[in-house]
Coordinates of C-alpha atoms in Angstrom, one line a residue:
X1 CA 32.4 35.7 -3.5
X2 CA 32.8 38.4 -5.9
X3 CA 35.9 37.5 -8.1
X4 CA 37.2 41.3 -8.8
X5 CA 37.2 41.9 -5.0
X6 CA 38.8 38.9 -3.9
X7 CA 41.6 39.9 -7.3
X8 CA 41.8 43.5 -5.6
X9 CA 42.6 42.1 -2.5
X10 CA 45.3 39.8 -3.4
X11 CA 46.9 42.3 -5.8
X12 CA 47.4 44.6 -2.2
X13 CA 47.7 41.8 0.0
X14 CA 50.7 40.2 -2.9
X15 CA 52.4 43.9 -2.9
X16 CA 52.3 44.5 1.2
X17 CA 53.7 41.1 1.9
X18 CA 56.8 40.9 -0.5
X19 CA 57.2 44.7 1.0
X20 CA 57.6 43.5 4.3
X21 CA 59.5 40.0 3.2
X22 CA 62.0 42.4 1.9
X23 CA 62.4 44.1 5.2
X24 CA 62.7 40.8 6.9
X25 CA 65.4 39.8 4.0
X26 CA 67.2 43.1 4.2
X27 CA 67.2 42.3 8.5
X28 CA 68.4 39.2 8.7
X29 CA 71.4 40.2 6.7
X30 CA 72.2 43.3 8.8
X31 CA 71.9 40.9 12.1
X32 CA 72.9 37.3 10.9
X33 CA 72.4 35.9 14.2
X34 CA 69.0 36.1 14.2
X35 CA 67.8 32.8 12.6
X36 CA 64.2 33.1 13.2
X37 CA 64.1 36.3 10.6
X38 CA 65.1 33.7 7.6
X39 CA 62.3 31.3 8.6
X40 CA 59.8 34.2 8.3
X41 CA 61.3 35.2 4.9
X42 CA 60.8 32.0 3.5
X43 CA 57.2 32.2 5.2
X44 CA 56.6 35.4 3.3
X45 CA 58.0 34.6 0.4
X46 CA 55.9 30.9 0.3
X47 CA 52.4 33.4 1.5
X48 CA 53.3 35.6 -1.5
X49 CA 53.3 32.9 -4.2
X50 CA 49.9 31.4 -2.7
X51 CA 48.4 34.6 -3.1
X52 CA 49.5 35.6 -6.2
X53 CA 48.8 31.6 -7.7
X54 CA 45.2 32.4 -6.1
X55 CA 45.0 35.1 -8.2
X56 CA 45.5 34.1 -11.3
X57 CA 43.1 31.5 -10.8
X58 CA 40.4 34.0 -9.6
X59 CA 41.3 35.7 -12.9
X60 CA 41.2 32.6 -14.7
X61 CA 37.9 31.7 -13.9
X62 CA 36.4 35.1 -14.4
X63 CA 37.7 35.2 -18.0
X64 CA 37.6 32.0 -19.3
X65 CA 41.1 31.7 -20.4
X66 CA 44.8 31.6 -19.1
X67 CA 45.7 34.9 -17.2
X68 CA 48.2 36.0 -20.0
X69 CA 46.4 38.7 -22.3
X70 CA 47.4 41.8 -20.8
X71 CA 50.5 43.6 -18.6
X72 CA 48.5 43.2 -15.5
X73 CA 48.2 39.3 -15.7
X74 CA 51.4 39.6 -17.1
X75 CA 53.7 41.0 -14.6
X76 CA 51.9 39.3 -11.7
X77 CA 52.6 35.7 -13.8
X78 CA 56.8 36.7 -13.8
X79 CA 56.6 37.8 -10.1
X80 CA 55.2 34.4 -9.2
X81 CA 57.7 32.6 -11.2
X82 CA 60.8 35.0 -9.6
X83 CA 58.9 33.6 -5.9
X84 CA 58.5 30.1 -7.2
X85 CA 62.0 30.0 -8.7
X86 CA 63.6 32.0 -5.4
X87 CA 61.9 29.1 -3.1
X88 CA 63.8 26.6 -5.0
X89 CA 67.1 28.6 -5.5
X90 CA 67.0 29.6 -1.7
X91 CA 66.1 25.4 -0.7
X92 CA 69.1 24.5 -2.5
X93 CA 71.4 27.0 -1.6
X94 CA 70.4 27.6 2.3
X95 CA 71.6 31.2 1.7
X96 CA 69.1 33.9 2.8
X97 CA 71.4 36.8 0.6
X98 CA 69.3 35.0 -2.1
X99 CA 66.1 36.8 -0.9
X100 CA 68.0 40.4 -0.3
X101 CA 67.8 40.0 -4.0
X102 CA 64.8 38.5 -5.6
X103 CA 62.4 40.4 -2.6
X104 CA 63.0 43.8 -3.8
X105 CA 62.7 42.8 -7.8
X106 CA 59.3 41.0 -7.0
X107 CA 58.4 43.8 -4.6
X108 CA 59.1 46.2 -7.1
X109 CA 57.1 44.5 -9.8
X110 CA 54.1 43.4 -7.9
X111 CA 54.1 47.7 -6.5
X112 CA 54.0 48.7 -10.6
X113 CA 51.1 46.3 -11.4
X114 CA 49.0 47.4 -8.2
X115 CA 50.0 50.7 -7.9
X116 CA 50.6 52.2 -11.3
X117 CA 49.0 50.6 -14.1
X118 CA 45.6 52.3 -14.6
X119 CA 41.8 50.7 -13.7
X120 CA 41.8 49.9 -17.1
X121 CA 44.3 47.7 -17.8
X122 CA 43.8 45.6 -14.8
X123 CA 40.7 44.4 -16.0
X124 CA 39.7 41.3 -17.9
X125 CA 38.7 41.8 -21.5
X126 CA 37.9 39.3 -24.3
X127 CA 41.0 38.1 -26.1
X128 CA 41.9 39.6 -29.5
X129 CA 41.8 37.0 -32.2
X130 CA 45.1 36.6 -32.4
X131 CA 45.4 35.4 -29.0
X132 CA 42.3 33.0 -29.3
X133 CA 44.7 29.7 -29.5
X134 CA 46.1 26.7 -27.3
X135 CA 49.2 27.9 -27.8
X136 CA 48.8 31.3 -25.8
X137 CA 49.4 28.9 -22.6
X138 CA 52.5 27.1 -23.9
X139 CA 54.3 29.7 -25.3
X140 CA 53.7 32.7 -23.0
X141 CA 53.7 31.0 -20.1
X142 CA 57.1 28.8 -20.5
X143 CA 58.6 31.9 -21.6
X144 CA 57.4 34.1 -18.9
X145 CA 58.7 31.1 -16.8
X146 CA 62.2 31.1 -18.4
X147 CA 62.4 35.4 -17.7
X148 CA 61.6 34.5 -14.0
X149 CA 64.6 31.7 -14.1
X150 CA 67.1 34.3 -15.7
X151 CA 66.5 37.2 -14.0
X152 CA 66.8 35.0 -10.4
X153 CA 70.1 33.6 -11.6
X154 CA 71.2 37.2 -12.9
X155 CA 70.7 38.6 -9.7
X156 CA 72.7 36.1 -8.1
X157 CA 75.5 36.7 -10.5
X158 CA 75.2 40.3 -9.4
X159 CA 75.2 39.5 -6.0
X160 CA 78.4 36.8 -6.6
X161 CA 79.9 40.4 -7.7
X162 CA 78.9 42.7 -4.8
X163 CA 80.1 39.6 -2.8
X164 CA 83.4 39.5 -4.0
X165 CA 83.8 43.1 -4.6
X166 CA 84.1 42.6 -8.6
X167 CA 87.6 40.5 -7.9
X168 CA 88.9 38.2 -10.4
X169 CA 88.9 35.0 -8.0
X170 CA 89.7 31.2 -8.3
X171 CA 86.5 28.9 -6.6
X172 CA 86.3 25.1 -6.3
X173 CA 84.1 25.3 -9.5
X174 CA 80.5 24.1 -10.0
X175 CA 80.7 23.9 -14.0
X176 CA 80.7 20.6 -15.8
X177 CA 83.1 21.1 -18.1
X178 CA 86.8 22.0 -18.1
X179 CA 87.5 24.8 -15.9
X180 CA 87.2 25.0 -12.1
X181 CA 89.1 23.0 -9.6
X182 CA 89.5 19.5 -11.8
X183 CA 91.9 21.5 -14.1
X184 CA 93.7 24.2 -11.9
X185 CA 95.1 22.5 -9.4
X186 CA 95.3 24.4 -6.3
X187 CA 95.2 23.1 -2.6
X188 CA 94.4 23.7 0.5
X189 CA 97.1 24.3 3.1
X190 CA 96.9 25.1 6.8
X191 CA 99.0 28.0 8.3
X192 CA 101.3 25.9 10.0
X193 CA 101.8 24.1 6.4
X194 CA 103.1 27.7 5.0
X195 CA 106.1 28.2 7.3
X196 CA 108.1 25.2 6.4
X197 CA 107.1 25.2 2.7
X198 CA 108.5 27.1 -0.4
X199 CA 106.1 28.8 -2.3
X200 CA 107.2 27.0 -5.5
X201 CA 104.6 24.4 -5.5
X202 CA 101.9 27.0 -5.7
X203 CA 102.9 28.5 -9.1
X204 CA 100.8 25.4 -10.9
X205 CA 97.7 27.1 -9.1
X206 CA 97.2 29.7 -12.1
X207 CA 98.4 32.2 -10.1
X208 CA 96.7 31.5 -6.9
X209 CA 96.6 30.1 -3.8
X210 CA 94.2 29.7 -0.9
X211 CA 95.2 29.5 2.8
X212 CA 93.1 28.1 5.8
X213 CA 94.2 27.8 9.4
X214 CA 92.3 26.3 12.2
X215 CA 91.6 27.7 15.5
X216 CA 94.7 27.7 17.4
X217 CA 92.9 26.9 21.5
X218 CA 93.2 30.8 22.4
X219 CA 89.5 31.3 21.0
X220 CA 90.5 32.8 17.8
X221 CA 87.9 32.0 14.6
X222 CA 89.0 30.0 11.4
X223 CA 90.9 32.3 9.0
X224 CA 90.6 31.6 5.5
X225 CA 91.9 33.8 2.5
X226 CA 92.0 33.5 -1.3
X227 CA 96.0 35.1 -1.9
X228 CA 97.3 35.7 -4.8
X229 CA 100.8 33.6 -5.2
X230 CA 102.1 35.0 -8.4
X231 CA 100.1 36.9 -11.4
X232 CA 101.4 39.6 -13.9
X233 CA 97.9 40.8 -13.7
X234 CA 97.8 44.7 -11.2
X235 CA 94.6 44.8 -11.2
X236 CA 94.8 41.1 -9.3
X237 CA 97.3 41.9 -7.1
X238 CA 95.9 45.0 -5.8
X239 CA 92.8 43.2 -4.9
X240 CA 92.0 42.2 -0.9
X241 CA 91.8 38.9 0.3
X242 CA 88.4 37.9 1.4
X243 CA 87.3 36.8 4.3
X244 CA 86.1 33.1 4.7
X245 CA 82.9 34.0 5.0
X246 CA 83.2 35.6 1.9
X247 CA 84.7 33.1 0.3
X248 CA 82.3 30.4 1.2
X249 CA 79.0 32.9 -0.1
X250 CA 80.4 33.6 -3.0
X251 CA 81.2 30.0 -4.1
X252 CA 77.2 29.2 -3.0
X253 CA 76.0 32.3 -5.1
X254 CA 77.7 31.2 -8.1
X255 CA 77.1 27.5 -7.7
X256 CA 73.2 28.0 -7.7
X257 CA 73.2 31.1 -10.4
X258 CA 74.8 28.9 -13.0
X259 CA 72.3 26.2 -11.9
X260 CA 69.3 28.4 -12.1
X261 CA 70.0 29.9 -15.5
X262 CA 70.7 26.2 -16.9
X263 CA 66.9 26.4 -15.8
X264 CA 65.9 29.0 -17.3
X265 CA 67.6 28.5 -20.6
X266 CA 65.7 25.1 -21.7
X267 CA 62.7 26.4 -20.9
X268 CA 63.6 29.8 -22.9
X269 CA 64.4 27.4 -25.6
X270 CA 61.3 25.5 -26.1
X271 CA 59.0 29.0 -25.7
X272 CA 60.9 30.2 -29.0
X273 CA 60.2 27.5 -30.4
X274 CA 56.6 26.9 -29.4
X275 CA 56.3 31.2 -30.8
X276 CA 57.5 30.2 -34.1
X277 CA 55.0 27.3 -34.2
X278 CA 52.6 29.6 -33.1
X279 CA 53.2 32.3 -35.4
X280 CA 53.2 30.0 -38.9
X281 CA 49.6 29.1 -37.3
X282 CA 48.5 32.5 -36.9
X283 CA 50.5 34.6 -39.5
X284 CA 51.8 32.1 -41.7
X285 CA 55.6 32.3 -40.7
X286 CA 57.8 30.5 -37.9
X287 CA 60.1 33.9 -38.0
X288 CA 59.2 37.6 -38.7
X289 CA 62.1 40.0 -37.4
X290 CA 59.6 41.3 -35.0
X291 CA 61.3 43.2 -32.4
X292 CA 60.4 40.9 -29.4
X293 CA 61.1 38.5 -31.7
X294 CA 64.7 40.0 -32.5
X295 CA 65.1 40.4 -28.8
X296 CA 64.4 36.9 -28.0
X297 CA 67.3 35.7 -30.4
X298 CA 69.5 38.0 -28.5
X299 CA 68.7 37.0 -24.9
X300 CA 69.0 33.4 -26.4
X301 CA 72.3 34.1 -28.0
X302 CA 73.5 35.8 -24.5
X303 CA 72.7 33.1 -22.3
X304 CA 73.9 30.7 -24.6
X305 CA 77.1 32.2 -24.6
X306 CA 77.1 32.0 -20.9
X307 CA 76.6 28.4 -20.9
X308 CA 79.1 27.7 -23.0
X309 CA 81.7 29.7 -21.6
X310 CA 81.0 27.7 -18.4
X311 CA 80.4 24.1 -19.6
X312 CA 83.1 23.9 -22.4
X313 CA 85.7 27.0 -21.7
X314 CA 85.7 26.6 -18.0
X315 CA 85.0 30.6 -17.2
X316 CA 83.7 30.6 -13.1
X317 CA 83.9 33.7 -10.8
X318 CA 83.8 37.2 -12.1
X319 CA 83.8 37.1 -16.5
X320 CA 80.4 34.9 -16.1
X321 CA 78.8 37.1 -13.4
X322 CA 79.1 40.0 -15.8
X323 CA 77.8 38.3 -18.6
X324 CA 74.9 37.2 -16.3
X325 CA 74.5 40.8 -15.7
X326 CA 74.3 42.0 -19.2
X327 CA 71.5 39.0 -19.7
X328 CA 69.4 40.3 -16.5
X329 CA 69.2 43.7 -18.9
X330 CA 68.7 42.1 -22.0
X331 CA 65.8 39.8 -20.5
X332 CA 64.3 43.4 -19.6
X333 CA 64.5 45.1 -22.6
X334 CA 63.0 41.8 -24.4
X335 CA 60.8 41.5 -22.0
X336 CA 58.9 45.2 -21.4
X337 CA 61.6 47.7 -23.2
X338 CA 60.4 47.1 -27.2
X339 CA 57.2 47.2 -25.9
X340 CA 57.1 51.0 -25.3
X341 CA 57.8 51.5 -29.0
X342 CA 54.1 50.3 -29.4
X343 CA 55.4 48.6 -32.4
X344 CA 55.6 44.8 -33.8
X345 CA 53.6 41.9 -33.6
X346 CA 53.5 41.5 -29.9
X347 CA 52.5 45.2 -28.8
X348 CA 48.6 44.3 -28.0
X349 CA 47.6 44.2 -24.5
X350 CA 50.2 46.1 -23.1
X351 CA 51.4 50.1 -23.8
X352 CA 49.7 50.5 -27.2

């Protein structure tokens, strides 16, 4: 079989099946009651990756070396990782919001390698000396790796946001460290619970307290909100309680976001690493201000700080999600945005 036909293919096939994926994603969220549509995102989703895995290999063999040398190659590696990472994110979470997400990001990247990159720089070509090295697999592709593992968990910050409708909420917590429910203290209490209590307990809640009743045998649904008890912040007290729903999806989305980006910041780790190693091989220093390089250091330095405000100051909810935000921009820019000035060490194979 003729390898740049069977690449064609899959680079259309890849493109029209996150398309419809998305669809599917974007459906079963406008009619939840429709399981089977979740099933057949997963399906799509799980198709996707094969194809995409299958072409890489195609391109692989038909070059001789790891699929990594151009934007082409490039952008199709990340869009596998953001389907390989979203199968494991949406496995652990059992939330299908996690594909209304991810679909239309790998959609989007898998239409701009197929669709509007020109002939020419979809095609194999021998690899500059530069790039002639072991070391173009370890370093490109755990980094390429670690920009599909932030970007999932930053769009599941975002969505924790659109969720919650940007409110500065308390959850049960899924960081290690200090903050969440092992420090503040608040309870659960049933509706019946709130008639014959004072709402003095509540004040050692930080300011809030979260109500549940059950169904009371006339067919009504659970009703559980996230109140606000007593808070000199405005802003908070103006905010709307959410629904139960709600409250249960958002916990979820920012549960597996902070997992995910403790993923993807390791791996981030170690391809910095391997780059400097890399670079005193081929240019005689570990660190030259390039701007991907410069870049690099600054997504590094933001995730960082996310981790840290999770794991040892005990931030959850709303302050992380926005720094997760800011990182799904910054992984961009250091990603494809100092490319375009066609400048730096790192500018072969792509614009320039």
């Amino acid at each position: 079989m003729n390898l740049v036909v069977l690449q064609n293919w899959l680079d259309n096939a890849s493109f029209a099946i996150l398309f419809l994926t998305m669809l599917v994603y974007w459906g079963g969220a406008a009619f939840p009651n429709l399981p089977y549509l979740a099933t057949l995102g997963t399906a799509g989703m799980a198709i996707a990756n094969l194809c995409m895995a299958t072409l890489l290999g195609a391109r692989w063999i038909e070059a001789g070396y790891f699929p990594l040398s151009n934007l082409y190659e490039s952008l199709f590696f990340l869009t596998w990782g953001i389907t390989t990472v979203h199968l494991i994110a949406e496995n652990s979470s059992r939330s299908r919001l996690v594909g209304v997400v991810t679909a239309p990001v790998a959609m989007l990247i898998a239409a701009f390698a197929t669709l509007t990159l020109p002939s020419q720089m979809q095609t194999s070509e021998p690899l500059v000396p530069a790039l002639k090295s072991n070391w173009l697999m370890m370093h490109v592709s755990v980094m390429m790796l670690s920009y599909s593992a932030l970007m999932v968990g930053s769009l599941l910050a975002i969505a924790f946001l659109v969720v919650t409708r940007g409110q500065n909420i308390q959850l049960q917590g899924s960081s290690v460290g200090t903050g969440g429910y092992r420090s503040n203290g608040y309870r659960l209490h049933k509706a019946s619970e709130l008639i014959s209590q004072s709402p003095a307990p509540f004040v050692e809640n930080n300011g809030f307290a979260r109500f549940e009743s059950s169904s009371n045998g006339n067919g009504n649904s659970n009703i559980a909100v996230l109140n606000l008890v007593s808070t000199s912040d405005p802003q908070i007290a103006s905010a709307e309680p959410l629904s139960p729903q709600r409250l249960s999806l958002a916990e979820t989305l920012d549960n597996i976001s902070y997992r995910i980006i403790g993923l993807g910041f390791p791996l981030l780790t170690i391809g910095i690493i391997a780059g400097g190693v890399w670079a005193n091989e081929a240019w005689g220093s570990y660190w030259s201000w390039d701007p991907k390089e410069t870049w690099a250091l600054i997504t590094w330095l933001v995730f960082a700080a996310y981790l840290h405000a999770r794991i040892t100051r005990g931030w959850q909810g709303r302050s992380p999600a926005i720094l997760a935000a800011t990182g799904f921009v910054v992984v961009w820019v250091c990603y494809l945005g100092v490319n375009l000035l066609g400048k730096g060490l790192h500018s072969y194979g792509w614009f320039f």
